[in-house]
Each structure stands twice: as C-alpha cells, then as structure tokens.
CSV table of C-alpha atoms in Angstrom, one decimal:
chain,number,residue,atom,x,y,z
A,1026,UNK,CA,8.8,-8.0,-32.2
A,1027,UNK,CA,11.4,-10.6,-32.4
A,1028,UNK,CA,11.5,-13.4,-29.8
A,1029,UNK,CA,15.1,-14.4,-30.1
A,1030,UNK,CA,15.9,-13.0,-26.6
A,1031,UNK,CA,12.8,-14.0,-24.8
A,1032,UNK,CA,10.6,-17.0,-24.0
A,1033,UNK,CA,7.9,-17.9,-26.5
A,1034,UNK,CA,5.0,-17.7,-24.1
A,1035,UNK,CA,3.1,-14.4,-23.9
A,1036,UNK,CA,2.4,-12.9,-20.5
A,1037,UNK,CA,-1.0,-11.1,-21.3
A,1038,UNK,CA,0.8,-7.8,-20.9
A,1039,UNK,CA,1.5,-5.3,-23.6
A,1040,UNK,CA,3.8,-2.4,-24.5
A,1041,UNK,CA,1.9,0.5,-26.1
A,1042,UNK,CA,3.9,3.1,-28.0
A,1043,UNK,CA,2.5,6.6,-28.5
A,1044,UNK,CA,4.5,9.2,-30.5
A,1045,UNK,CA,4.3,11.8,-33.2
A,1046,UNK,CA,2.9,9.6,-36.0
A,1047,UNK,CA,4.0,6.5,-34.1
A,1048,UNK,CA,1.3,4.1,-32.8
A,1049,UNK,CA,2.1,0.5,-32.0
A,1050,UNK,CA,1.2,-2.2,-29.5
A,1051,UNK,CA,3.5,-5.2,-28.7
A,1052,UNK,CA,2.5,-8.3,-26.8
A,1053,UNK,CA,5.2,-9.0,-24.2
A,1054,UNK,CA,6.7,-12.4,-23.6
A,1055,UNK,CA,6.5,-14.1,-20.2
A,1056,UNK,CA,10.2,-13.4,-19.7
A,1057,UNK,CA,13.4,-12.3,-21.5
A,1058,UNK,CA,15.4,-9.3,-22.5
A,1059,UNK,CA,14.2,-7.1,-25.4
A,1060,UNK,CA,16.2,-4.6,-27.3
A,1061,UNK,CA,14.5,-1.2,-27.9
A,1062,UNK,CA,15.7,1.2,-30.6
A,1063,UNK,CA,15.4,2.6,-34.1
A,1064,UNK,CA,17.5,-0.2,-35.6
A,1065,UNK,CA,15.6,-2.8,-37.7
A,1066,UNK,CA,17.3,-5.5,-35.6
A,1067,UNK,CA,15.6,-4.2,-32.4
A,1068,UNK,CA,13.1,-6.5,-30.7
A,1069,UNK,CA,10.9,-3.4,-30.2
A,1070,UNK,CA,11.5,-1.0,-33.1
A,1071,UNK,CA,10.4,2.6,-32.7
A,1072,UNK,CA,10.8,4.7,-35.8
A,1073,UNK,CA,11.3,8.1,-34.3
A,1074,UNK,CA,14.2,10.6,-34.6
A,1075,UNK,CA,14.5,11.0,-30.8
A,1076,UNK,CA,15.2,7.2,-30.5
A,1077,UNK,CA,18.8,5.9,-30.8
A,1078,UNK,CA,19.5,2.8,-32.8
A,1079,UNK,CA,20.3,1.0,-29.6
A,1080,UNK,CA,18.3,3.0,-27.1
A,1081,UNK,CA,17.2,0.8,-24.2
A,1082,UNK,CA,16.7,-2.8,-23.0
A,1083,UNK,CA,13.5,-4.2,-21.4
A,1084,UNK,CA,13.9,-6.9,-18.7
A,1085,UNK,CA,10.7,-8.9,-18.6
A,1086,UNK,CA,9.7,-11.4,-16.0
A,1087,UNK,CA,7.4,-11.4,-12.9
A,1088,UNK,CA,7.7,-7.6,-13.3
A,1089,UNK,CA,9.3,-5.3,-15.9
A,1090,UNK,CA,12.4,-3.1,-15.7
A,1091,UNK,CA,13.9,-0.7,-18.3
A,1092,UNK,CA,17.6,-0.1,-18.8
A,1093,UNK,CA,19.0,2.8,-20.8
A,1094,UNK,CA,21.9,1.9,-23.1
A,1095,UNK,CA,23.6,5.3,-23.2
A,1096,UNK,CA,21.1,6.8,-25.6
A,1097,UNK,CA,21.3,10.4,-26.8
A,1098,UNK,CA,17.9,11.6,-25.7
A,1099,UNK,CA,17.6,9.4,-22.6
A,1100,UNK,CA,14.9,7.3,-20.9
A,1101,UNK,CA,12.7,8.9,-18.3
A,1102,UNK,CA,10.7,7.1,-15.6
A,1103,UNK,CA,8.5,9.0,-13.3
A,1104,UNK,CA,9.8,12.3,-14.6
A,1105,UNK,CA,13.5,11.5,-13.9
A,1106,UNK,CA,16.1,10.6,-16.5
A,1107,UNK,CA,17.8,7.3,-15.6
A,1108,UNK,CA,21.5,6.8,-15.8
A,1109,UNK,CA,23.0,4.5,-18.5
A,1110,UNK,CA,23.1,1.0,-17.3
A,1111,UNK,CA,20.6,1.5,-14.5
A,1112,UNK,CA,17.6,-0.7,-14.3
A,1113,UNK,CA,14.4,0.9,-13.1
A,1114,UNK,CA,11.2,-1.1,-12.5
A,1115,UNK,CA,8.0,-0.1,-14.3
A,1116,UNK,CA,4.6,-1.0,-12.9
A,1117,UNK,CA,1.5,-2.2,-14.8
A,1118,UNK,CA,-0.5,0.9,-16.0
A,1119,UNK,CA,2.5,3.2,-15.8
A,1120,UNK,CA,3.7,5.5,-18.6
A,1121,UNK,CA,7.3,6.4,-19.2
A,1122,UNK,CA,9.4,8.1,-22.0
A,1123,UNK,CA,11.9,6.6,-24.3
A,1124,UNK,CA,13.3,9.6,-26.1
A,1125,UNK,CA,10.3,11.8,-26.9
A,1126,UNK,CA,8.0,8.8,-27.3
A,1127,UNK,CA,5.5,7.9,-24.6
A,1128,UNK,CA,5.4,4.2,-23.7
A,1129,UNK,CA,2.7,2.5,-21.5
A,1130,UNK,CA,3.3,-0.8,-19.8
A,1131,UNK,CA,-0.3,-2.3,-19.8
A,1132,UNK,CA,-1.8,-5.3,-18.2
A,1133,UNK,CA,-4.8,-6.5,-20.2
A,1134,UNK,CA,-6.7,-8.1,-17.4
A,1135,UNK,CA,-6.8,-8.1,-13.6
A,1136,UNK,CA,-5.0,-11.4,-13.3
A,1137,UNK,CA,-2.0,-10.2,-15.3
A,1138,UNK,CA,-2.1,-6.9,-13.5
A,1139,UNK,CA,-1.8,-8.6,-10.2
A,1140,UNK,CA,1.0,-10.8,-11.6
A,1141,UNK,CA,2.8,-7.7,-12.8
A,1142,UNK,CA,2.7,-6.2,-9.3
A,1143,UNK,CA,4.5,-9.3,-7.7
A,1144,UNK,CA,8.1,-9.2,-6.7
A,1145,UNK,CA,10.6,-8.9,-9.5
A,1146,UNK,CA,13.3,-11.6,-9.8
A,1147,UNK,CA,16.7,-10.5,-8.4
A,1148,UNK,CA,18.2,-9.5,-11.8
A,1149,UNK,CA,15.2,-7.2,-12.5
A,1150,UNK,CA,15.1,-5.1,-9.3
A,1151,UNK,CA,15.5,-1.4,-9.7
A,1152,UNK,CA,18.6,0.1,-8.1
A,1153,UNK,CA,16.6,3.0,-6.6
A,1154,UNK,CA,12.8,2.1,-6.7
A,1155,UNK,CA,11.0,-1.0,-5.6
A,1156,UNK,CA,7.4,-2.1,-5.8
A,1157,UNK,CA,5.4,-1.7,-2.6
A,1158,UNK,CA,2.5,-3.9,-3.7
A,1159,UNK,CA,2.0,-7.3,-2.0
A,1160,UNK,CA,4.7,-6.7,0.5
A,1161,UNK,CA,3.9,-7.5,4.1
A,1162,UNK,CA,0.5,-8.8,5.2
A,1163,UNK,CA,-1.2,-5.5,5.6
A,1164,UNK,CA,-2.2,-4.4,2.2
A,1165,UNK,CA,-5.9,-3.8,2.6
A,1166,UNK,CA,-6.6,-1.3,-0.2
A,1167,UNK,CA,-4.3,0.1,-2.8
A,1168,UNK,CA,-6.4,2.8,-4.3
A,1169,UNK,CA,-6.0,3.4,-8.0
A,1170,UNK,CA,-2.8,1.4,-8.4
A,1171,UNK,CA,-2.8,-0.1,-11.9
A,1172,UNK,CA,-5.0,2.8,-13.1
A,1173,UNK,CA,-2.9,5.9,-12.5
A,1174,UNK,CA,-0.6,7.2,-15.2
A,1175,UNK,CA,2.5,9.1,-14.4
A,1176,UNK,CA,2.9,11.7,-17.3
A,1177,UNK,CA,4.9,14.8,-16.3
A,1178,UNK,CA,5.4,17.5,-19.0
A,1179,UNK,CA,4.6,20.7,-17.2
A,1180,UNK,CA,7.5,22.6,-15.5
A,1181,UNK,CA,5.5,23.1,-12.3
A,1182,UNK,CA,4.8,19.3,-12.1
A,1183,UNK,CA,8.5,18.5,-12.7
A,1184,UNK,CA,9.4,20.8,-9.9
A,1185,UNK,CA,6.7,19.3,-7.7
A,1186,UNK,CA,7.9,15.7,-8.2
A,1187,UNK,CA,11.5,16.8,-7.7
A,1188,UNK,CA,10.5,18.3,-4.4
A,1189,UNK,CA,8.5,15.2,-3.5
A,1190,UNK,CA,11.7,13.0,-4.1
A,1191,UNK,CA,13.7,15.2,-1.7
A,1192,UNK,CA,10.9,15.2,1.0
A,1193,UNK,CA,10.5,11.4,0.6
A,1194,UNK,CA,14.1,10.9,1.8
A,1195,UNK,CA,13.1,12.2,5.3
A,1196,UNK,CA,10.6,11.0,7.9
A,1197,UNK,CA,8.2,14.0,8.2
A,1198,UNK,CA,4.5,13.6,7.5
A,1199,UNK,CA,3.2,15.2,4.3
A,1200,UNK,CA,0.0,17.0,3.4
A,1201,UNK,CA,-0.9,16.9,-0.3
A,1202,UNK,CA,-3.4,19.6,-1.5
A,1203,UNK,CA,-5.3,19.9,-4.7
A,1204,UNK,CA,-8.6,19.7,-6.4
A,1205,UNK,CA,-10.4,16.4,-6.8
A,1206,UNK,CA,-8.9,14.2,-9.5
A,1207,UNK,CA,-5.5,15.9,-9.9
A,1208,UNK,CA,-3.5,12.8,-8.8
A,1209,UNK,CA,-3.0,13.2,-5.1
A,1210,UNK,CA,-2.7,9.4,-4.6
A,1211,UNK,CA,-0.1,9.2,-7.4
A,1212,UNK,CA,2.0,11.8,-5.5
A,1213,UNK,CA,1.5,9.8,-2.3
A,1214,UNK,CA,2.7,6.6,-4.0
A,1215,UNK,CA,5.7,8.5,-5.3
A,1216,UNK,CA,6.6,9.7,-1.8
A,1217,UNK,CA,6.4,6.1,-0.6
A,1218,UNK,CA,8.5,4.6,-3.5
A,1219,UNK,CA,11.2,7.2,-3.1
A,1220,UNK,CA,11.4,6.8,0.7
A,1221,UNK,CA,13.4,4.5,2.9
A,1222,UNK,CA,10.1,2.8,3.6
A,1223,UNK,CA,9.7,1.6,0.0
A,1224,UNK,CA,10.0,-2.1,1.1
A,1225,UNK,CA,7.1,-1.7,3.5
A,1226,UNK,CA,3.4,-1.6,2.8
A,1227,UNK,CA,1.5,1.3,1.2
A,1228,UNK,CA,-2.0,1.5,2.7
A,1229,UNK,CA,-4.7,3.8,1.5
A,1230,UNK,CA,-8.0,4.8,3.2
A,1231,UNK,CA,-10.6,7.2,2.0
A,1232,UNK,CA,-11.8,9.0,5.1
A,1233,UNK,CA,-15.1,10.1,3.5
A,1234,UNK,CA,-16.1,6.6,2.4
A,1235,UNK,CA,-16.9,5.2,5.9
A,1236,UNK,CA,-19.1,6.1,8.8
A,1237,UNK,CA,-17.4,7.2,12.0
A,1238,UNK,CA,-17.7,3.8,13.8
A,1239,UNK,CA,-16.5,1.9,10.7
A,1240,UNK,CA,-13.7,4.4,10.1
A,1241,UNK,CA,-12.5,4.0,13.7
A,1242,UNK,CA,-12.5,0.2,13.5
A,1243,UNK,CA,-10.7,0.2,10.1
A,1244,UNK,CA,-8.0,2.6,11.3
A,1245,UNK,CA,-7.3,1.4,14.8
A,1246,UNK,CA,-8.6,-2.2,14.8
A,1247,UNK,CA,-10.6,-3.8,17.6
A,1248,UNK,CA,-10.5,-6.6,20.2
A,1249,UNK,CA,-12.8,-9.5,20.4
A,1250,UNK,CA,-16.1,-8.6,22.0
A,1251,UNK,CA,-15.5,-4.8,21.7
A,1252,UNK,CA,-18.9,-4.4,20.1
A,1253,UNK,CA,-21.7,-6.6,18.7
A,1254,UNK,CA,-20.4,-8.7,15.9
A,1255,UNK,CA,-16.8,-8.5,16.9
A,1256,UNK,CA,-16.3,-12.3,17.1
A,1257,UNK,CA,-12.5,-12.0,16.9
A,1258,UNK,CA,-9.8,-9.5,17.2
A,1259,UNK,CA,-8.8,-7.5,14.0
A,1260,UNK,CA,-5.8,-5.3,13.4
A,1261,UNK,CA,-6.5,-1.9,11.9
A,1262,UNK,CA,-4.9,-0.3,8.9
A,1263,UNK,CA,-2.3,1.6,11.1
A,1264,UNK,CA,-1.0,-1.7,12.5
A,1265,UNK,CA,-0.8,-3.4,9.1
A,1266,UNK,CA,1.1,-0.5,7.7
A,1267,UNK,CA,3.9,-0.9,10.3
A,1268,UNK,CA,7.2,0.1,8.7
A,1269,UNK,CA,5.4,1.6,5.7
A,1270,UNK,CA,3.2,4.6,4.6
A,1271,UNK,CA,-0.4,5.3,5.4
A,1272,UNK,CA,-2.3,7.5,2.8
A,1273,UNK,CA,-5.3,9.2,4.3
A,1274,UNK,CA,-7.3,10.6,1.4
A,1275,UNK,CA,-10.0,13.3,2.0
A,1276,UNK,CA,-8.6,13.7,5.5
A,1277,UNK,CA,-10.7,16.9,5.8
A,1278,UNK,CA,-13.8,14.7,6.2
A,1279,UNK,CA,-12.5,12.9,9.3
A,1280,UNK,CA,-14.8,13.3,12.3
A,1281,UNK,CA,-13.4,15.5,15.1
A,1282,UNK,CA,-13.3,12.6,17.6
A,1283,UNK,CA,-11.1,10.5,15.4
A,1284,UNK,CA,-8.9,13.5,14.7
A,1285,UNK,CA,-8.1,13.6,18.4
A,1286,UNK,CA,-7.3,9.9,18.5
A,1287,UNK,CA,-5.2,10.1,15.3
A,1288,UNK,CA,-3.2,13.0,16.8
A,1289,UNK,CA,-2.4,10.9,19.9
A,1290,UNK,CA,-1.1,8.1,17.6
A,1291,UNK,CA,1.2,10.6,15.7
A,1292,UNK,CA,2.6,12.1,18.9
A,1293,UNK,CA,3.0,8.8,20.9
A,1294,UNK,CA,3.6,6.4,18.0
A,1295,UNK,CA,1.2,4.0,19.8
A,1296,UNK,CA,-2.4,3.1,19.1
A,1297,UNK,CA,-5.2,1.6,21.2
A,1298,UNK,CA,-7.5,-0.8,19.5
A,1299,UNK,CA,-11.2,-0.4,20.1
A,1300,UNK,CA,-11.9,-2.3,23.3
A,1301,UNK,CA,-8.3,-2.7,24.2
A,1302,UNK,CA,-6.5,-1.6,27.4
A,1303,UNK,CA,-2.9,-1.8,26.3
A,1304,UNK,CA,-1.5,0.3,23.5
A,1305,UNK,CA,0.6,-1.1,20.6
A,1306,UNK,CA,3.7,0.5,19.2
A,1307,UNK,CA,3.6,1.4,15.5
A,1308,UNK,CA,6.0,3.0,13.1
A,1309,UNK,CA,4.3,4.6,10.1
A,1310,UNK,CA,4.6,7.7,8.0
A,1311,UNK,CA,1.4,9.6,7.2
A,1312,UNK,CA,0.7,11.2,3.9
A,1313,UNK,CA,-2.7,13.0,4.0
A,1314,UNK,CA,-4.6,14.6,1.1
A,1315,UNK,CA,-7.6,16.9,0.8
A,1316,UNK,CA,-9.3,19.2,-1.7
A,1317,UNK,CA,-10.7,21.2,1.2
A,1318,UNK,CA,-9.5,24.5,2.5
A,1319,UNK,CA,-8.3,23.2,5.9
A,1320,UNK,CA,-7.7,26.8,7.1
A,1321,UNK,CA,-11.4,27.6,6.7
A,1322,UNK,CA,-12.3,24.2,8.3
A,1323,UNK,CA,-10.1,25.1,11.3
A,1324,UNK,CA,-11.8,28.5,11.6
A,1325,UNK,CA,-15.2,26.8,11.5
A,1326,UNK,CA,-14.2,24.3,14.2
A,1327,UNK,CA,-14.4,21.3,11.8
A,1328,UNK,CA,-10.6,20.4,11.8
A,1329,UNK,CA,-8.0,20.5,14.6
A,1330,UNK,CA,-5.2,23.0,14.1
A,1331,UNK,CA,-2.7,20.8,16.0
A,1332,UNK,CA,-3.5,17.8,13.7
A,1333,UNK,CA,-3.1,20.1,10.7
A,1334,UNK,CA,0.4,21.2,11.8
A,1335,UNK,CA,1.4,17.6,12.6
A,1336,UNK,CA,0.3,16.2,9.3
A,1337,UNK,CA,1.6,19.2,7.3
A,1338,UNK,CA,5.3,18.9,8.2
A,1339,UNK,CA,5.7,19.4,4.4
A,1340,UNK,CA,3.0,20.5,2.0
A,1341,UNK,CA,2.8,19.7,-1.7
A,1342,UNK,CA,0.2,21.6,-3.8
A,1343,UNK,CA,-0.8,19.9,-7.1
A,1344,UNK,CA,-2.0,22.4,-9.8
A,1345,UNK,CA,-5.2,21.6,-11.6
A,1346,UNK,CA,-5.0,20.1,-15.1
A,1347,UNK,CA,-6.3,23.4,-16.6
A,1348,UNK,CA,-3.1,25.1,-15.4
A,1349,UNK,CA,-0.8,22.4,-17.0
A,1350,UNK,CA,-2.3,22.2,-20.5
A,1351,UNK,CA,0.9,20.7,-22.0
A,1352,UNK,CA,0.0,17.4,-20.2
A,1353,UNK,CA,-3.5,17.1,-21.6
A,1354,UNK,CA,-2.5,15.6,-25.0
A,1355,UNK,CA,0.0,13.1,-23.8
A,1356,UNK,CA,-2.3,12.0,-21.0
A,1357,UNK,CA,-5.2,11.6,-23.4
A,1358,UNK,CA,-3.0,9.6,-25.8
A,1359,UNK,CA,-1.7,7.4,-23.0
A,1360,UNK,CA,-5.3,6.8,-21.6
A,1361,UNK,CA,-6.5,5.9,-25.1
A,1362,UNK,CA,-3.6,3.5,-25.7
A,1363,UNK,CA,-4.2,1.8,-22.4
A,1364,UNK,CA,-8.0,1.6,-22.9
A,1365,UNK,CA,-7.4,0.1,-26.4
A,1366,UNK,CA,-5.0,-2.5,-25.0
A,1367,UNK,CA,-7.3,-3.5,-22.2
A,1368,UNK,CA,-10.1,-4.0,-24.8
A,1369,UNK,CA,-7.8,-6.2,-26.7
A,1370,UNK,CA,-7.6,-3.9,-29.7
A,1371,UNK,CA,-4.3,-4.2,-31.5
A,1372,UNK,CA,-4.4,-0.7,-33.0
A,1373,UNK,CA,-3.7,2.4,-30.8
A,1374,UNK,CA,-6.3,5.1,-31.3
A,1375,UNK,CA,-5.3,8.4,-32.8
A,1376,UNK,CA,-7.0,11.8,-32.4
A,1377,UNK,CA,-8.4,14.1,-35.0
A,1378,UNK,CA,-7.3,17.8,-34.7
A,1379,UNK,CA,-10.7,19.0,-33.6
A,1380,UNK,CA,-10.8,16.4,-30.8
A,1381,UNK,CA,-7.4,17.6,-29.5
A,1382,UNK,CA,-8.6,21.2,-29.7
A,1383,UNK,CA,-11.7,20.3,-27.7
A,1384,UNK,CA,-9.6,18.6,-25.0
A,1385,UNK,CA,-7.3,21.6,-24.7
A,1386,UNK,CA,-10.1,24.1,-24.6
A,1387,UNK,CA,-12.1,22.4,-21.8
A,1388,UNK,CA,-11.2,23.4,-18.2
A,1389,UNK,CA,-11.5,19.9,-16.8
A,1390,UNK,CA,-13.2,20.6,-13.4
A,1391,UNK,CA,-12.7,16.9,-12.6
A,1392,UNK,CA,-9.1,17.1,-13.6
A,1393,UNK,CA,-7.1,14.0,-14.7
A,1394,UNK,CA,-9.8,11.6,-13.5
A,1395,UNK,CA,-12.4,13.3,-15.7
A,1396,UNK,CA,-10.1,13.3,-18.7
A,1397,UNK,CA,-9.4,9.5,-18.2
A,1398,UNK,CA,-13.2,8.8,-18.0
A,1399,UNK,CA,-13.9,10.9,-21.2
A,1400,UNK,CA,-11.1,9.2,-23.2
A,1401,UNK,CA,-12.0,5.7,-22.1
A,1402,UNK,CA,-15.7,6.4,-23.1
A,1403,UNK,CA,-14.5,7.8,-26.4
A,1404,UNK,CA,-12.5,4.6,-27.1
A,1405,UNK,CA,-15.5,2.5,-26.4
A,1406,UNK,CA,-17.7,4.6,-28.7
A,1407,UNK,CA,-15.3,4.8,-31.6
A,1408,UNK,CA,-15.9,2.4,-34.5
A,1409,UNK,CA,-12.5,3.0,-36.1
A,1410,UNK,CA,-8.9,3.8,-34.9
A,1411,UNK,CA,-9.4,7.6,-34.8
A,1412,UNK,CA,-11.2,9.6,-32.1
A,1413,UNK,CA,-13.1,12.7,-33.2
A,1414,UNK,CA,-15.0,15.4,-31.3
A,1415,UNK,CA,-18.2,13.4,-31.8
A,1416,UNK,CA,-16.9,10.7,-29.5
A,1417,UNK,CA,-16.7,13.1,-26.5
A,1418,UNK,CA,-19.6,14.5,-24.5
A,1419,UNK,CA,-19.5,17.8,-26.3
A,1420,UNK,CA,-23.0,18.9,-25.2
A,1421,UNK,CA,-21.9,18.7,-21.6
A,1422,UNK,CA,-18.5,20.4,-22.3
A,1423,UNK,CA,-19.7,23.1,-24.6
A,1424,UNK,CA,-20.5,26.0,-22.3
A,1425,UNK,CA,-17.3,25.6,-20.4
A,1426,UNK,CA,-14.9,25.7,-23.4
A,1427,UNK,CA,-12.3,28.5,-23.2
A,1428,UNK,CA,-12.2,30.3,-26.5
A,1429,UNK,CA,-8.6,31.5,-26.1
A,1430,UNK,CA,-7.5,27.9,-26.0
A,1431,UNK,CA,-8.9,27.1,-29.5
A,1432,UNK,CA,-7.1,28.0,-32.7
A,1433,UNK,CA,-8.7,30.5,-35.1
A,1434,UNK,CA,-9.6,29.6,-38.7
A,1435,UNK,CA,-10.2,26.3,-40.4
A,1436,UNK,CA,-13.4,24.2,-40.1
A,1437,UNK,CA,-11.8,21.4,-38.2
A,1438,UNK,CA,-9.9,23.6,-35.8
A,1439,UNK,CA,-12.7,26.1,-35.0
A,1440,UNK,CA,-14.8,26.3,-32.0
A,1441,UNK,CA,-17.9,25.5,-34.1
A,1442,UNK,CA,-16.3,22.2,-35.3
A,1443,UNK,CA,-15.6,21.3,-31.7
A,1444,UNK,CA,-19.0,22.0,-30.2
A,1445,UNK,CA,-21.3,21.6,-33.3
A,1446,UNK,CA,-23.2,18.8,-31.5
A,1447,UNK,CA,-23.9,20.9,-28.4
A,1448,UNK,CA,-27.3,22.5,-28.0
A,1449,UNK,CA,-27.4,26.2,-28.5
A,1450,UNK,CA,-28.5,26.8,-24.9
A,1451,UNK,CA,-25.3,25.3,-23.6
A,1452,UNK,CA,-22.9,27.4,-25.6
A,1453,UNK,CA,-23.0,30.7,-23.8
A,1454,UNK,CA,-19.7,31.6,-22.2
A,1455,UNK,CA,-19.5,31.6,-18.4
A,1456,UNK,CA,-18.4,34.8,-16.6
A,1457,UNK,CA,-15.6,33.2,-14.7
A,1458,UNK,CA,-13.9,29.9,-14.1
A,1459,UNK,CA,-15.9,29.3,-10.9
A,1460,UNK,CA,-19.1,30.0,-12.8
A,1461,UNK,CA,-18.0,27.6,-15.6
A,1462,UNK,CA,-17.5,24.8,-13.0
A,1463,UNK,CA,-20.8,25.5,-11.3
A,1464,UNK,CA,-22.7,25.5,-14.6
A,1465,UNK,CA,-21.0,22.3,-15.7
A,1466,UNK,CA,-21.8,20.5,-12.4
A,1467,UNK,CA,-25.4,21.7,-12.3
A,1468,UNK,CA,-25.9,20.7,-16.0
A,1469,UNK,CA,-24.5,17.2,-15.4
A,1470,UNK,CA,-26.7,16.8,-12.3
A,1471,UNK,CA,-29.8,17.8,-14.3
A,1472,UNK,CA,-28.9,15.4,-17.1
A,1473,UNK,CA,-28.6,12.6,-14.5
A,1474,UNK,CA,-32.1,13.4,-13.2
A,1475,UNK,CA,-30.7,14.6,-9.9
A,1476,UNK,CA,-28.9,11.3,-9.1
A,1477,UNK,CA,-25.9,12.5,-7.2
A,1478,UNK,CA,-23.9,9.2,-7.4
A,1479,UNK,CA,-24.4,9.0,-11.2
A,1480,UNK,CA,-23.5,12.7,-11.7
A,1481,UNK,CA,-20.3,12.3,-9.5
A,1482,UNK,CA,-19.2,9.4,-11.7
A,1483,UNK,CA,-19.7,11.5,-14.9
A,1484,UNK,CA,-17.9,14.4,-13.4
A,1485,UNK,CA,-15.0,12.1,-12.2
A,1486,UNK,CA,-15.3,13.2,-8.6
A,1487,UNK,CA,-16.3,11.5,-5.3
A,1488,UNK,CA,-19.9,11.8,-4.3
A,1489,UNK,CA,-19.0,13.5,-1.1
A,1490,UNK,CA,-17.1,16.1,-3.1
A,1491,UNK,CA,-20.1,16.8,-5.3
A,1492,UNK,CA,-22.3,17.2,-2.2
A,1493,UNK,CA,-19.8,19.6,-0.7
A,1494,UNK,CA,-19.8,21.7,-4.0
A,1495,UNK,CA,-23.6,21.8,-4.0
A,1496,UNK,CA,-23.5,23.1,-0.4
A,1497,UNK,CA,-20.9,25.7,-1.4
A,1498,UNK,CA,-23.1,26.9,-4.2
A,1499,UNK,CA,-26.1,27.2,-1.9
A,1500,UNK,CA,-28.0,24.7,-4.1
A,1501,UNK,CA,-30.6,22.5,-2.3
A,1502,UNK,CA,-29.6,18.9,-2.7
A,1503,UNK,CA,-32.1,17.1,-4.9
A,1504,UNK,CA,-34.1,14.2,-3.6
A,1505,UNK,CA,-34.5,10.9,-5.5
C-alpha cells in the first residue's frame, strides 16, 4: 500500500480483504486518504473483476469513512449501497463490501479499538450515520461492539434490515425476537444508528445477568442511604441513556416486580430512583430482545401482557443462521480474517473445501456466535494459512450434520471427509432439528463434565439460556 496520500505513522488498525481467491491485509496509517481500486496505482489494490479501476476512497483519521467514486458494482455498508461521493463511517470490527469483495476494518488491540470508536474529525463524518460510542456521559456497557460483524447476503436479512431502517426513523419501541446468537444486539445498534437519536448514547443491559435488587439499582439508580452500602447517589442506566436508546437484552428474564416499574417509566416518561421521593423525566427509546416465547410466558404469568404490547410497538424476527446458509461462508471468512489480524498474522486464512462443506452442513444451534467461536478456535489451532475440517470440533458437530447440505462424490467433499475424526457413536442422524439441537447440547454438556458455564461457552449461548433449554428438555440440571 502506497503512503503518498497518508501520514507515515501506522494506527495499529488493519484493512482485511476477503474475496474469491483474494486474501490480503493492509496496515492502515494514522491519517490520510487512500485510493481503493483495481488499478496498480491504487493505495489499496484489489485484483477482482467486480472492482473498478478507481472504485472508492478511504478517509482515515480518528475513525474511518468510505466514499464510493462512482464504481460500476458499488460499495455497500450495512447492507445498503452508498451513493457516489457519499462518505459513510465504518466502525472497528465491521465488515462491508467493495464490489463483491468483503472488507473488514479491524482494530488489532483494545487500545486501537477504543481509539477507532472516538469521534471522527469533521471531514470524515458520515452524511447519514454517526458513531454512538463515547457520546454523552452515560455509556455503561456497549455489549459486543467491536466484535459484531455485519454481513448481509440472505434476502430475508436484507428485507429485515431495510424494515429496521424504516422503523428506526420513528419513535416507537421495538421488540427483536430470535434464537440466541443470531445478532439481536447488532439489529438494536442498527436501529439506533439509523434513528434521530444516533447522536445520543446507546446503552445495553442483559436482564438475565443480574439479581433482582442489582437489576433495579442498575436500571433506575438510587439515592444516598437507600440501602446498606449506598454511600452516594448513583444515576441508573435509564437516566444515562437520556436522548438515546436503551437495549434490554433477554427482557423475558426480567422479574415481574421490575416489569411493573418499567411499564410505569414507559407510560409516564418518568422514573423514580430507589429511595427517592421525586420522579425524574427521561426521554429514551427502548429496544428489547428475547429468545423466549413471550406469548407462553404471558399465559404462564411470567410476563406482563401490557408491557409486551408497549415494548412491541414494532417487532423484528431474526431468522436463525441455518435458515440463511448463504451467509455462513462470508461470515466464516470475515471472522477468520479478523481473528488473524487480531493475532498479528499478516496472512488471511483460507478454507479447504471440506471445511466449508462442514460449516454449511452444520445447523448452528448457537447461530452466529457459535460460528464465530468455532472459526476463532480454528484460526488458533491452524499451523498454516489454510483451515481444514480437522481444525473444527468435528466430533461435537458430527451427529448434527445435515446430509442434504453436503455435496455428493469426491473424497474431500463427502460427508466422510468432513466427519472422519468424529467417533462412530456420534454420527447417527437425529430424527428432527429439535432432536439435533438437544443431542448436541447434551453431548457438549457431557464433554464438559456437567459444567454448565463451560458448556454454554462452547455452545456460544448464555448460561441462563442453557439452563432454560435443559428445563424445556426435562433434563435434571447436573450438580458440580
């Protein structure tokens, strides 16, 4: 990469290129403008037929923005093609498309990732999207920001994000539904970024991660002396999110008493800190997410129907990864590219055919999160620049493989090549998708010696979700 249009110092960030036979990694300068295209004179040269000779321009500084130069096949950020001459900011850890080539803007360490999320200089600000991170004093937790990848190839997902963009322009609260690991937080962030509240904070809270007293204190805040140990007053997440968006993950796990208190906040736009006597006005938009069947929870008396209708002004249902198989390969390649960049490896890993067949054939009960974990593990285990089936947990995946998703014929492309390392006892086909998921969860739990936390990590799901699945299956929870 030429440095004629940029400063000489490197920022610790990289641009990772993943295409059909195109794998490259560029160290980005601290600042400057970089030409991207197929021309040999380009600062970032991508030799692919879908790339124009002068395709795009990168604007690098405190953040990074991409500008399309009137290319034939376009530049797409977050699933939307940007207009020629428009600059759109790209965040660290985010994937986008230049022509048909996937590009990942990667921060190699935490310090550079935080730097990448700072405010962009005036000449780099996107004309329609801005970065919510570090704005306002109320950012307490930003979930998976810096880890989530935005790869949209499936038609259903394109339609979902198009609908999300339309809903974001309004003020109604949104309920995001989908299995664990499908990317509900990513959709929530998209709703925030596309909304009039984009300049405000984006605050996340996992409702299943805290006990009821702690959850109440975190949400609503408390006054000095409200309880033992409350030496000074503390604002809650709802206050710190004033003017922005609150993402309530796993809202189905919220205790009933707090559901009633949250409902009052939504209806009155006021909150009462723990121990306070006067309410405080707040202006926030709620985006809630769950993998639970809230209809069943309402019928069982575990979730308020009035809160359900208030949070669900609009509903977005994210399909599981197994129903959007076209995204498995580009996601896997993007995860591999980013993992290699974060490990400081200059070469982007490739995939052998049998490894890709294995990934396509597996139903991914843990969805995108499980895929990311598997690929990152494979990159760590691989000695060379190519990932094969032996680098993935084939023994765990074997019994859940879907034969119709595997090609016929050829040693490398056969089911046997993909699961040759799996024990014979794990290769029997399951009778249904639910049975496949159940067998997979129970097998991983057994291999983890009954340790639920370790099994949940391997499966790529929250521990509370694993416990809920065990209850649904009627399986007694193991004791340590």
